[in-house]
PDB file of N, CA and C in Angstrom:
ATOM      1  N   MET A1422       0.577  -1.360  -0.084  1.00  0.00           N
ATOM      2  CA  MET A1422      -0.018  -0.014  -0.068  1.00  0.00           C
ATOM      3  C   MET A1422       0.966   1.379   0.015  1.00  0.00           C
ATOM      4  N   THR A1423       0.509   2.219  -0.746  1.00  0.00           N
ATOM      5  CA  THR A1423       1.443   3.598  -1.064  1.00  0.00           C
ATOM      6  C   THR A1423       1.103   4.296   0.128  1.00  0.00           C
ATOM      7  N   GLY A1424       1.757   5.317   0.708  1.00  0.00           N
ATOM      8  CA  GLY A1424       1.608   6.432   1.445  1.00  0.00           C
ATOM      9  C   GLY A1424       0.139   7.009   1.398  1.00  0.00           C
ATOM     10  N   GLU A1425      -0.092   7.351   0.261  1.00  0.00           N
ATOM     11  CA  GLU A1425      -1.299   8.035  -0.071  1.00  0.00           C
ATOM     12  C   GLU A1425      -2.747   7.190  -0.001  1.00  0.00           C
ATOM     13  N   ALA A1426      -2.541   5.871  -0.374  1.00  0.00           N
ATOM     14  CA  ALA A1426      -3.484   4.939  -0.012  1.00  0.00           C
ATOM     15  C   ALA A1426      -3.513   4.847   1.453  1.00  0.00           C
ATOM     16  N   ALA A1427      -2.713   4.700   2.260  1.00  0.00           N
ATOM     17  CA  ALA A1427      -2.617   4.468   3.751  1.00  0.00           C
ATOM     18  C   ALA A1427      -3.401   5.440   4.207  1.00  0.00           C
ATOM     19  N   ARG A1428      -2.737   6.901   3.746  1.00  0.00           N
ATOM     20  CA  ARG A1428      -3.657   8.224   4.279  1.00  0.00           C
ATOM     21  C   ARG A1428      -5.126   7.967   4.020  1.00  0.00           C
ATOM     22  N   ALA A1429      -5.495   7.721   2.873  1.00  0.00           N
ATOM     23  CA  ALA A1429      -6.657   7.641   2.717  1.00  0.00           C
ATOM     24  C   ALA A1429      -7.848   6.631   3.252  1.00  0.00           C
ATOM     25  N   THR A1430      -7.066   5.575   3.450  1.00  0.00           N
ATOM     26  CA  THR A1430      -7.824   4.506   4.298  1.00  0.00           C
ATOM     27  C   THR A1430      -7.951   4.770   5.629  1.00  0.00           C
ATOM     28  N   LEU A1431      -6.897   5.211   6.185  1.00  0.00           N
ATOM     29  CA  LEU A1431      -7.004   6.125   7.872  1.00  0.00           C
ATOM     30  C   LEU A1431      -8.075   7.070   7.907  1.00  0.00           C
ATOM     31  N   GLN A1432      -8.066   8.048   6.871  1.00  0.00           N
ATOM     32  CA  GLN A1432      -9.193   9.255   6.943  1.00  0.00           C
ATOM     33  C   GLN A1432     -10.646   8.418   6.804  1.00  0.00           C
ATOM     34  N   SER A1433     -10.683   7.452   5.838  1.00  0.00           N
ATOM     35  CA  SER A1433     -12.191   7.035   5.861  1.00  0.00           C
ATOM     36  C   SER A1433     -12.703   6.369   7.024  1.00  0.00           C
ATOM     37  N   LYS A1434     -11.660   5.497   7.578  1.00  0.00           N
ATOM     38  CA  LYS A1434     -11.844   4.452   8.678  1.00  0.00           C
ATOM     39  C   LYS A1434     -12.123   5.664  10.062  1.00  0.00           C
ATOM     40  N   LEU A1435     -11.474   6.743  10.176  1.00  0.00           N
ATOM     41  CA  LEU A1435     -11.651   7.791  11.263  1.00  0.00           C
ATOM     42  C   LEU A1435     -13.007   8.532  10.999  1.00  0.00           C
ATOM     43  N   ARG A1436     -13.332   8.808   9.819  1.00  0.00           N
ATOM     44  CA  ARG A1436     -14.432   9.617   9.468  1.00  0.00           C
ATOM     45  C   ARG A1436     -15.866   8.460   9.983  1.00  0.00           C
ATOM     46  N   ASP A1437     -15.619   7.112   9.442  1.00  0.00           N
ATOM     47  CA  ASP A1437     -16.702   6.663   9.776  1.00  0.00           C
ATOM     48  C   ASP A1437     -16.810   6.257  11.397  1.00  0.00           C
ATOM     49  N   ARG A1438     -15.854   5.955  11.877  1.00  0.00           N
ATOM     50  CA  ARG A1438     -15.732   5.947  13.480  1.00  0.00           C
ATOM     51  C   ARG A1438     -16.428   6.953  14.118  1.00  0.00           C
ATOM     52  N   LEU A1439     -15.882   8.166  13.737  1.00  0.00           N
ATOM     53  CA  LEU A1439     -16.288   9.346  14.125  1.00  0.00           C
ATOM     54  C   LEU A1439     -17.697   9.633  13.634  1.00  0.00           C
ATOM     55  N   SER A1440     -18.372   9.516  12.842  1.00  0.00           N
ATOM     56  CA  SER A1440     -19.679   9.514  12.386  1.00  0.00           C
ATOM     57  C   SER A1440     -20.487   8.695  13.527  1.00  0.00           C
ATOM     58  N   THR A1441     -20.139   7.335  13.510  1.00  0.00           N
ATOM     59  CA  THR A1441     -20.592   6.397  14.300  1.00  0.00           C
ATOM     60  C   THR A1441     -20.862   6.951  15.651  1.00  0.00           C
ATOM     61  N   ALA A1442     -19.697   7.319  16.417  1.00  0.00           N
ATOM     62  CA  ALA A1442     -19.559   7.877  17.996  1.00  0.00           C
ATOM     63  C   ALA A1442     -20.729   9.024  17.786  1.00  0.00           C
ATOM     64  N   ILE A1443     -21.001   9.801  16.848  1.00  0.00           N
ATOM     65  CA  ILE A1443     -21.655  10.761  16.854  1.00  0.00           C
ATOM     66  C   ILE A1443     -23.205  10.757  16.875  1.00  0.00           C
ATOM     67  N   ALA A1444     -23.317   9.721  16.222  1.00  0.00           N
ATOM     68  CA  ALA A1444     -24.717   9.039  15.802  1.00  0.00           C
ATOM     69  C   ALA A1444     -25.382   8.459  17.081  1.00  0.00           C
ATOM     70  N   ASP A1445     -24.377   7.697  17.832  1.00  0.00           N
ATOM     71  CA  ASP A1445     -24.642   6.965  19.056  1.00  0.00           C
ATOM     72  C   ASP A1445     -24.647   7.879  20.304  1.00  0.00           C
ATOM     73  N   ALA A1446     -24.233   8.927  20.058  1.00  0.00           N
ATOM     74  CA  ALA A1446     -23.896  10.195  21.080  1.00  0.00           C
ATOM     75  C   ALA A1446     -23.129   9.854  22.306  1.00  0.00           C
ATOM     76  N   ALA A1447     -22.054   9.083  21.678  1.00  0.00           N
ATOM     77  CA  ALA A1447     -20.906   8.663  22.403  1.00  0.00           C
ATOM     78  C   ALA A1447     -19.844   9.809  23.260  1.00  0.00           C
ATOM     79  N   LEU A1448     -19.647   9.857  24.329  1.00  0.00           N
ATOM     80  CA  LEU A1448     -18.708  10.591  24.855  1.00  0.00           C
ATOM     81  C   LEU A1448     -17.340  10.833  24.303  1.00  0.00           C
ATOM     82  N   LEU A1449     -17.125  12.112  23.725  1.00  0.00           N
ATOM     83  CA  LEU A1449     -15.818  12.421  23.084  1.00  0.00           C
ATOM     84  C   LEU A1449     -14.981  13.011  23.977  1.00  0.00           C
ATOM     85  N   PRO A1450     -13.450  12.945  23.804  1.00  0.00           N
ATOM     86  CA  PRO A1450     -12.444  13.075  24.774  1.00  0.00           C
ATOM     87  C   PRO A1450     -12.708  14.732  24.815  1.00  0.00           C
ATOM     88  N   SER A1451     -12.012  15.162  25.971  1.00  0.00           N
ATOM     89  CA  SER A1451     -12.382  16.447  26.420  1.00  0.00           C
ATOM     90  C   SER A1451     -11.321  17.336  25.229  1.00  0.00           C
ATOM     91  N   TRP A1452     -10.317  16.947  25.141  1.00  0.00           N
ATOM     92  CA  TRP A1452      -9.395  17.665  23.664  1.00  0.00           C
ATOM     93  C   TRP A1452      -9.917  18.026  22.870  1.00  0.00           C
ATOM     94  N   PHE A1453     -11.266  17.068  22.356  1.00  0.00           N
ATOM     95  CA  PHE A1453     -11.639  17.112  21.316  1.00  0.00           C
ATOM     96  C   PHE A1453     -12.704  18.120  21.388  1.00  0.00           C
ATOM     97  N   THR A1454     -13.740  17.997  22.594  1.00  0.00           N
ATOM     98  CA  THR A1454     -14.878  18.919  22.719  1.00  0.00           C
ATOM     99  C   THR A1454     -14.501  20.151  22.929  1.00  0.00           C
ATOM    100  N   ILE A1455     -13.487  20.551  23.533  1.00  0.00           N
ATOM    101  CA  ILE A1455     -13.039  21.809  23.873  1.00  0.00           C
ATOM    102  C   ILE A1455     -12.724  22.669  22.533  1.00  0.00           C
ATOM    103  N   VAL A1456     -12.441  21.941  21.461  1.00  0.00           N
ATOM    104  CA  VAL A1456     -11.916  22.663  20.175  1.00  0.00           C
ATOM    105  C   VAL A1456     -13.028  22.555  19.361  1.00  0.00           C
ATOM    106  N   LEU A1457     -13.930  21.561  19.288  1.00  0.00           N
ATOM    107  CA  LEU A1457     -15.010  21.237  18.163  1.00  0.00           C
ATOM    108  C   LEU A1457     -16.353  21.325  18.614  1.00  0.00           C
ATOM    109  N   GLY A1458     -16.490  20.918  19.902  1.00  0.00           N
ATOM    110  CA  GLY A1458     -17.759  20.692  20.519  1.00  0.00           C
ATOM    111  C   GLY A1458     -18.411  19.430  20.402  1.00  0.00           C
ATOM    112  N   HIS A1459     -19.494  19.154  21.146  1.00  0.00           N
ATOM    113  CA  HIS A1459     -19.888  17.753  21.012  1.00  0.00           C
ATOM    114  C   HIS A1459     -20.337  17.348  19.989  1.00  0.00           C
ATOM    115  N   GLN A1460     -20.603  17.872  19.223  1.00  0.00           N
ATOM    116  CA  GLN A1460     -21.523  17.268  17.660  1.00  0.00           C
ATOM    117  C   GLN A1460     -21.123  18.325  16.786  1.00  0.00           C
ATOM    118  N   PRO A1461     -21.235  18.035  15.513  1.00  0.00           N
ATOM    119  CA  PRO A1461     -21.483  19.073  14.296  1.00  0.00           C
ATOM    120  C   PRO A1461     -22.046  19.991  14.401  1.00  0.00           C
ATOM    121  N   PRO A1462     -22.146  21.413  13.771  1.00  0.00           N
ATOM    122  CA  PRO A1462     -23.280  22.377  13.764  1.00  0.00           C
ATOM    123  C   PRO A1462     -24.320  21.742  12.755  1.00  0.00           C
ATOM    124  N   ALA A1463     -25.109  22.529  12.998  1.00  0.00           N
ATOM    125  CA  ALA A1463     -26.378  22.540  11.781  1.00  0.00           C
ATOM    126  C   ALA A1463     -25.965  22.797  10.608  1.00  0.00           C
ATOM    127  N   THR A1464     -25.210  23.867  10.433  1.00  0.00           N
ATOM    128  CA  THR A1464     -24.662  24.478   8.944  1.00  0.00           C
ATOM    129  C   THR A1464     -23.172  24.124   9.095  1.00  0.00           C
ATOM    130  N   ASP A1465     -22.662  24.039   7.804  1.00  0.00           N
ATOM    131  CA  ASP A1465     -21.117  23.905   7.533  1.00  0.00           C
ATOM    132  C   ASP A1465     -20.612  22.438   8.165  1.00  0.00           C
ATOM    133  N   THR A1466     -21.497  21.291   8.265  1.00  0.00           N
ATOM    134  CA  THR A1466     -21.372  20.229   8.753  1.00  0.00           C
ATOM    135  C   THR A1466     -19.911  19.595   8.420  1.00  0.00           C
ATOM    136  N   GLN A1467     -20.096  19.638   6.975  1.00  0.00           N
ATOM    137  CA  GLN A1467     -18.698  18.867   6.307  1.00  0.00           C
ATOM    138  C   GLN A1467     -17.583  19.602   6.799  1.00  0.00           C
ATOM    139  N   ARG A1468     -17.468  20.912   6.848  1.00  0.00           N
ATOM    140  CA  ARG A1468     -16.097  21.407   7.114  1.00  0.00           C
ATOM    141  C   ARG A1468     -15.785  20.986   8.792  1.00  0.00           C
ATOM    142  N   TRP A1469     -16.888  20.849   9.466  1.00  0.00           N
ATOM    143  CA  TRP A1469     -16.497  20.617  10.923  1.00  0.00           C
ATOM    144  C   TRP A1469     -16.239  18.869  10.882  1.00  0.00           C
ATOM    145  N   LEU A1470     -16.563  18.009   9.922  1.00  0.00           N
ATOM    146  CA  LEU A1470     -16.128  16.827   9.861  1.00  0.00           C
ATOM    147  C   LEU A1470     -14.946  16.626   9.158  1.00  0.00           C
ATOM    148  N   ASP A1471     -14.471  17.610   8.353  1.00  0.00           N
ATOM    149  CA  ASP A1471     -13.188  17.674   7.565  1.00  0.00           C
ATOM    150  C   ASP A1471     -12.143  18.066   8.746  1.00  0.00           C
ATOM    151  N   THR A1472     -12.511  18.904   9.424  1.00  0.00           N
ATOM    152  CA  THR A1472     -11.191  19.174  10.429  1.00  0.00           C
ATOM    153  C   THR A1472     -11.260  18.266  11.448  1.00  0.00           C
ATOM    154  N   ALA A1473     -12.383  17.706  11.909  1.00  0.00           N
ATOM    155  CA  ALA A1473     -12.199  16.801  12.970  1.00  0.00           C
ATOM    156  C   ALA A1473     -11.699  15.431  12.650  1.00  0.00           C
ATOM    157  N   VAL A1474     -11.689  15.108  11.414  1.00  0.00           N
ATOM    158  CA  VAL A1474     -10.872  14.103  10.730  1.00  0.00           C
ATOM    159  C   VAL A1474      -9.364  14.269  10.820  1.00  0.00           C
ATOM    160  N   SER A1475      -9.230  15.766  10.302  1.00  0.00           N
ATOM    161  CA  SER A1475      -7.967  16.125  10.240  1.00  0.00           C
ATOM    162  C   SER A1475      -7.254  15.947  11.413  1.00  0.00           C
ATOM    163  N   LEU A1476      -7.894  16.534  12.632  1.00  0.00           N
ATOM    164  CA  LEU A1476      -7.304  16.469  13.826  1.00  0.00           C
ATOM    165  C   LEU A1476      -6.894  15.244  14.374  1.00  0.00           C
ATOM    166  N   LEU A1477      -7.866  14.485  14.365  1.00  0.00           N
ATOM    167  CA  LEU A1477      -7.609  12.950  14.661  1.00  0.00           C
ATOM    168  C   LEU A1477      -6.320  12.378  13.962  1.00  0.00           C
ATOM    169  N   MET A1478      -6.329  12.437  12.584  1.00  0.00           N
ATOM    170  CA  MET A1478      -5.079  12.210  12.193  1.00  0.00           C
ATOM    171  C   MET A1478      -3.699  12.601  12.654  1.00  0.00           C
ATOM    172  N   TYR A1479      -3.553  14.050  12.687  1.00  0.00           N
ATOM    173  CA  TYR A1479      -2.838  15.072  13.387  1.00  0.00           C
ATOM    174  C   TYR A1479      -2.455  14.070  14.892  1.00  0.00           C
ATOM    175  N   ARG A1480      -3.368  13.691  15.702  1.00  0.00           N
ATOM    176  CA  ARG A1480      -2.585  12.960  16.797  1.00  0.00           C
ATOM    177  C   ARG A1480      -2.500  11.764  16.490  1.00  0.00           C
ATOM    178  N   ILE A1481      -2.831  10.941  15.738  1.00  0.00           N
ATOM    179  CA  ILE A1481      -2.391   9.829  15.596  1.00  0.00           C
ATOM    180  C   ILE A1481      -0.983   9.725  14.946  1.00  0.00           C
ATOM    181  N   ILE A1482      -0.786  10.441  13.915  1.00  0.00           N
ATOM    182  CA  ILE A1482       0.457  10.578  13.119  1.00  0.00           C
ATOM    183  C   ILE A1482       1.851  11.057  13.891  1.00  0.00           C
ATOM    184  N   TYR A1483       1.336  11.879  15.034  1.00  0.00           N
ATOM    185  CA  TYR A1483       2.292  12.345  15.704  1.00  0.00           C
ATOM    186  C   TYR A1483       2.127  12.198  17.225  1.00  0.00           C
ATOM    187  N   ALA A1484       1.576  11.252  17.543  1.00  0.00           N
ATOM    188  CA  ALA A1484       1.400  10.384  18.907  1.00  0.00           C
ATOM    189  C   ALA A1484       1.113  11.447  19.884  1.00  0.00           C
ATOM    190  N   VAL A1485      -0.027  12.414  19.626  1.00  0.00           N
ATOM    191  CA  VAL A1485      -0.266  13.415  20.667  1.00  0.00           C
ATOM    192  C   VAL A1485      -1.006  12.634  21.758  1.00  0.00           C
ATOM    193  N   LYS A1486      -0.575  12.959  22.941  1.00  0.00           N
ATOM    194  CA  LYS A1486      -1.282  12.258  24.098  1.00  0.00           C
ATOM    195  C   LYS A1486      -1.749  13.245  25.030  1.00  0.00           C
ATOM    196  N   ASP A1487      -1.731  14.370  24.643  1.00  0.00           N
ATOM    197  CA  ASP A1487      -2.232  15.627  25.804  1.00  0.00           C
ATOM    198  C   ASP A1487      -3.657  15.408  26.186  1.00  0.00           C
ATOM    199  N   PRO A1488      -3.869  15.010  27.189  1.00  0.00           N
ATOM    200  CA  PRO A1488      -5.496  14.798  27.585  1.00  0.00           C
ATOM    201  C   PRO A1488      -6.457  16.190  27.255  1.00  0.00           C
ATOM    202  N   VAL A1489      -5.957  17.214  27.356  1.00  0.00           N
ATOM    203  CA  VAL A1489      -6.837  18.655  27.180  1.00  0.00           C
ATOM    204  C   VAL A1489      -6.437  19.214  26.032  1.00  0.00           C
ATOM    205  N   VAL A1490      -5.217  19.404  25.342  1.00  0.00           N
ATOM    206  CA  VAL A1490      -4.483  20.411  24.351  1.00  0.00           C
ATOM    207  C   VAL A1490      -4.697  19.453  23.047  1.00  0.00           C
ATOM    208  N   ALA A1491      -5.588  19.831  22.189  1.00  0.00           N
ATOM    209  CA  ALA A1491      -5.983  18.657  20.987  1.00  0.00           C
ATOM    210  C   ALA A1491      -4.697  18.936  20.140  1.00  0.00           C
ATOM    211  N   LEU A1492      -3.672  19.808  20.071  1.00  0.00           N
ATOM    212  CA  LEU A1492      -2.929  19.725  19.019  1.00  0.00           C
ATOM    213  C   LEU A1492      -1.577  19.254  19.950  1.00  0.00           C
ATOM    214  N   GLY A1493      -1.684  19.292  21.191  1.00  0.00           N
ATOM    215  CA  GLY A1493      -0.241  19.138  21.872  1.00  0.00           C
ATOM    216  C   GLY A1493       0.589  20.422  21.842  1.00  0.00           C
ATOM    217  N   PRO A1494       1.618  20.280  22.297  1.00  0.00           N
ATOM    218  CA  PRO A1494       2.596  21.341  22.275  1.00  0.00           C
ATOM    219  C   PRO A1494       2.735  21.660  21.103  1.00  0.00           C
ATOM    220  N   PRO A1495       3.134  22.623  20.744  1.00  0.00           N
ATOM    221  CA  PRO A1495       3.832  23.373  19.291  1.00  0.00           C
ATOM    222  C   PRO A1495       4.937  22.505  18.622  1.00  0.00           C
ATOM    223  N   PRO A1496       5.069  22.031  17.308  1.00  0.00           N
ATOM    224  CA  PRO A1496       5.844  21.333  17.108  1.00  0.00           C
ATOM    225  C   PRO A1496       7.345  21.884  16.979  1.00  0.00           C
ATOM    226  N   GLY A1497       8.523  20.977  17.026  1.00  0.00           N
ATOM    227  CA  GLY A1497       9.560  21.889  16.494  1.00  0.00           C
ATOM    228  C   GLY A1497      10.166  22.132  15.164  1.00  0.00           C
ATOM    229  N   ASP A1498      11.288  21.430  14.911  1.00  0.00           N
ATOM    230  CA  ASP A1498      11.623  21.973  13.646  1.00  0.00           C
ATOM    231  C   ASP A1498      11.234  21.187  12.397  1.00  0.00           C
ATOM    232  N   ASP A1499      10.187  20.241  12.478  1.00  0.00           N
ATOM    233  CA  ASP A1499       9.868  19.473  11.467  1.00  0.00           C
ATOM    234  C   ASP A1499       8.731  20.390  10.617  1.00  0.00           C
ATOM    235  N   ALA A1500       9.137  20.826   9.425  1.00  0.00           N
ATOM    236  CA  ALA A1500       8.640  21.645   8.545  1.00  0.00           C
ATOM    237  C   ALA A1500       6.949  21.240   8.188  1.00  0.00           C
ATOM    238  N   ASP A1501       7.127  19.769   7.805  1.00  0.00           N
ATOM    239  CA  ASP A1501       5.721  19.625   7.468  1.00  0.00           C
ATOM    240  C   ASP A1501       4.661  19.593   8.708  1.00  0.00           C
ATOM    241  N   ARG A1502       5.375  19.062   9.848  1.00  0.00           N
ATOM    242  CA  ARG A1502       4.287  19.056  11.010  1.00  0.00           C
ATOM    243  C   ARG A1502       3.921  20.609  11.442  1.00  0.00           C
ATOM    244  N   LYS A1503       4.953  21.722  11.240  1.00  0.00           N
ATOM    245  CA  LYS A1503       4.421  22.970  11.485  1.00  0.00           C
ATOM    246  C   LYS A1503       3.338  23.270  10.676  1.00  0.00           C
ATOM    247  N   ALA A1504       3.504  23.102   9.340  1.00  0.00           N
ATOM    248  CA  ALA A1504       2.480  23.534   8.581  1.00  0.00           C
ATOM    249  C   ALA A1504       1.238  22.921   9.010  1.00  0.00           C
ATOM    250  N   TRP A1505       1.096  21.808   9.222  1.00  0.00           N
ATOM    251  CA  TRP A1505      -0.063  21.106   9.534  1.00  0.00           C
ATOM    252  C   TRP A1505      -0.475  21.959  10.591  1.00  0.00           C
ATOM    253  N   TYR A1506       0.112  21.926  11.792  1.00  0.00           N
ATOM    254  CA  TYR A1506      -0.176  22.305  12.906  1.00  0.00           C
ATOM    255  C   TYR A1506      -0.690  23.931  12.643  1.00  0.00           C
ATOM    256  N   ARG A1507      -0.126  24.885  12.076  1.00  0.00           N
ATOM    257  CA  ARG A1507      -0.559  25.953  11.456  1.00  0.00           C
ATOM    258  C   ARG A1507      -2.139  25.864  10.986  1.00  0.00           C
ATOM    259  N   SER A1508      -1.981  24.974  10.213  1.00  0.00           N
ATOM    260  CA  SER A1508      -3.223  24.930   9.104  1.00  0.00           C
ATOM    261  C   SER A1508      -4.446  24.341   9.894  1.00  0.00           C
ATOM    262  N   LEU A1509      -4.196  23.397  10.829  1.00  0.00           N
ATOM    263  CA  LEU A1509      -5.364  23.032  11.867  1.00  0.00           C
ATOM    264  C   LEU A1509      -5.568  24.193  12.950  1.00  0.00           C
ATOM    265  N   THR A1510      -4.611  24.733  13.266  1.00  0.00           N
ATOM    266  CA  THR A1510      -4.953  25.745  14.193  1.00  0.00           C
ATOM    267  C   THR A1510      -6.179  26.965  13.591  1.00  0.00           C
ATOM    268  N   GLU A1511      -5.813  26.985  12.404  1.00  0.00           N
ATOM    269  CA  GLU A1511      -6.710  28.183  11.775  1.00  0.00           C
ATOM    270  C   GLU A1511      -8.156  27.619  11.414  1.00  0.00           C
ATOM    271  N   ASP A1512      -8.041  26.314  11.082  1.00  0.00           N
ATOM    272  CA  ASP A1512      -9.521  25.512  10.492  1.00  0.00           C
ATOM    273  C   ASP A1512     -10.000  25.454  11.937  1.00  0.00           C
ATOM    274  N   LEU A1513      -9.438  25.095  13.173  1.00  0.00           N
ATOM    275  CA  LEU A1513     -10.206  25.033  14.487  1.00  0.00           C
ATOM    276  C   LEU A1513     -10.822  26.133  14.690  1.00  0.00           C
ATOM    277  N   ARG A1514      -9.984  27.195  14.647  1.00  0.00           N
ATOM    278  CA  ARG A1514     -10.554  28.552  14.621  1.00  0.00           C
ATOM    279  C   ARG A1514     -11.657  28.803  14.152  1.00  0.00           C
ATOM    280  N   LYS A1515     -11.754  28.790  12.771  1.00  0.00           N
ATOM    281  CA  LYS A1515     -12.869  28.938  11.987  1.00  0.00           C
ATOM    282  C   LYS A1515     -14.048  27.787  12.152  1.00  0.00           C
ATOM    283  N   THR A1516     -13.642  26.841  12.287  1.00  0.00           N
ATOM    284  CA  THR A1516     -14.724  25.633  12.908  1.00  0.00           C
ATOM    285  C   THR A1516     -15.804  25.665  13.977  1.00  0.00           C
ATOM    286  N   ARG A1517     -14.746  26.568  15.051  1.00  0.00           N
ATOM    287  CA  ARG A1517     -15.211  26.728  16.690  1.00  0.00           C
ATOM    288  C   ARG A1517     -16.913  27.383  16.191  1.00  0.00           C
ATOM    289  N   TYR A1518     -17.942  26.951  17.120  1.00  0.00           N
ATOM    290  CA  TYR A1518     -18.962  27.664  17.132  1.00  0.00           C
ATOM    291  C   TYR A1518     -19.274  27.724  18.647  1.00  0.00           C
TER     292      TYR A1518
END
């Protein structure tokens, strides 16, 4: 499996699991609800879901374990991680309701 195929598979699985958790009214972790709330808003739901999946992927890929801060500490010298961190920070700010 290529890196892109693995990424697409992970995104799909995370989206499915998150959608199921929301539909089941599952209790989401505090680091998630602090930045995104307990469920998607009535409008712009797709943007919320895309941001939520990106956040989950970031935490998995960079092994973020912080129980409160969604993105964990600011990244060090890794340019790709820094760019994703900045992008996610902005997406979370725009997605917050």
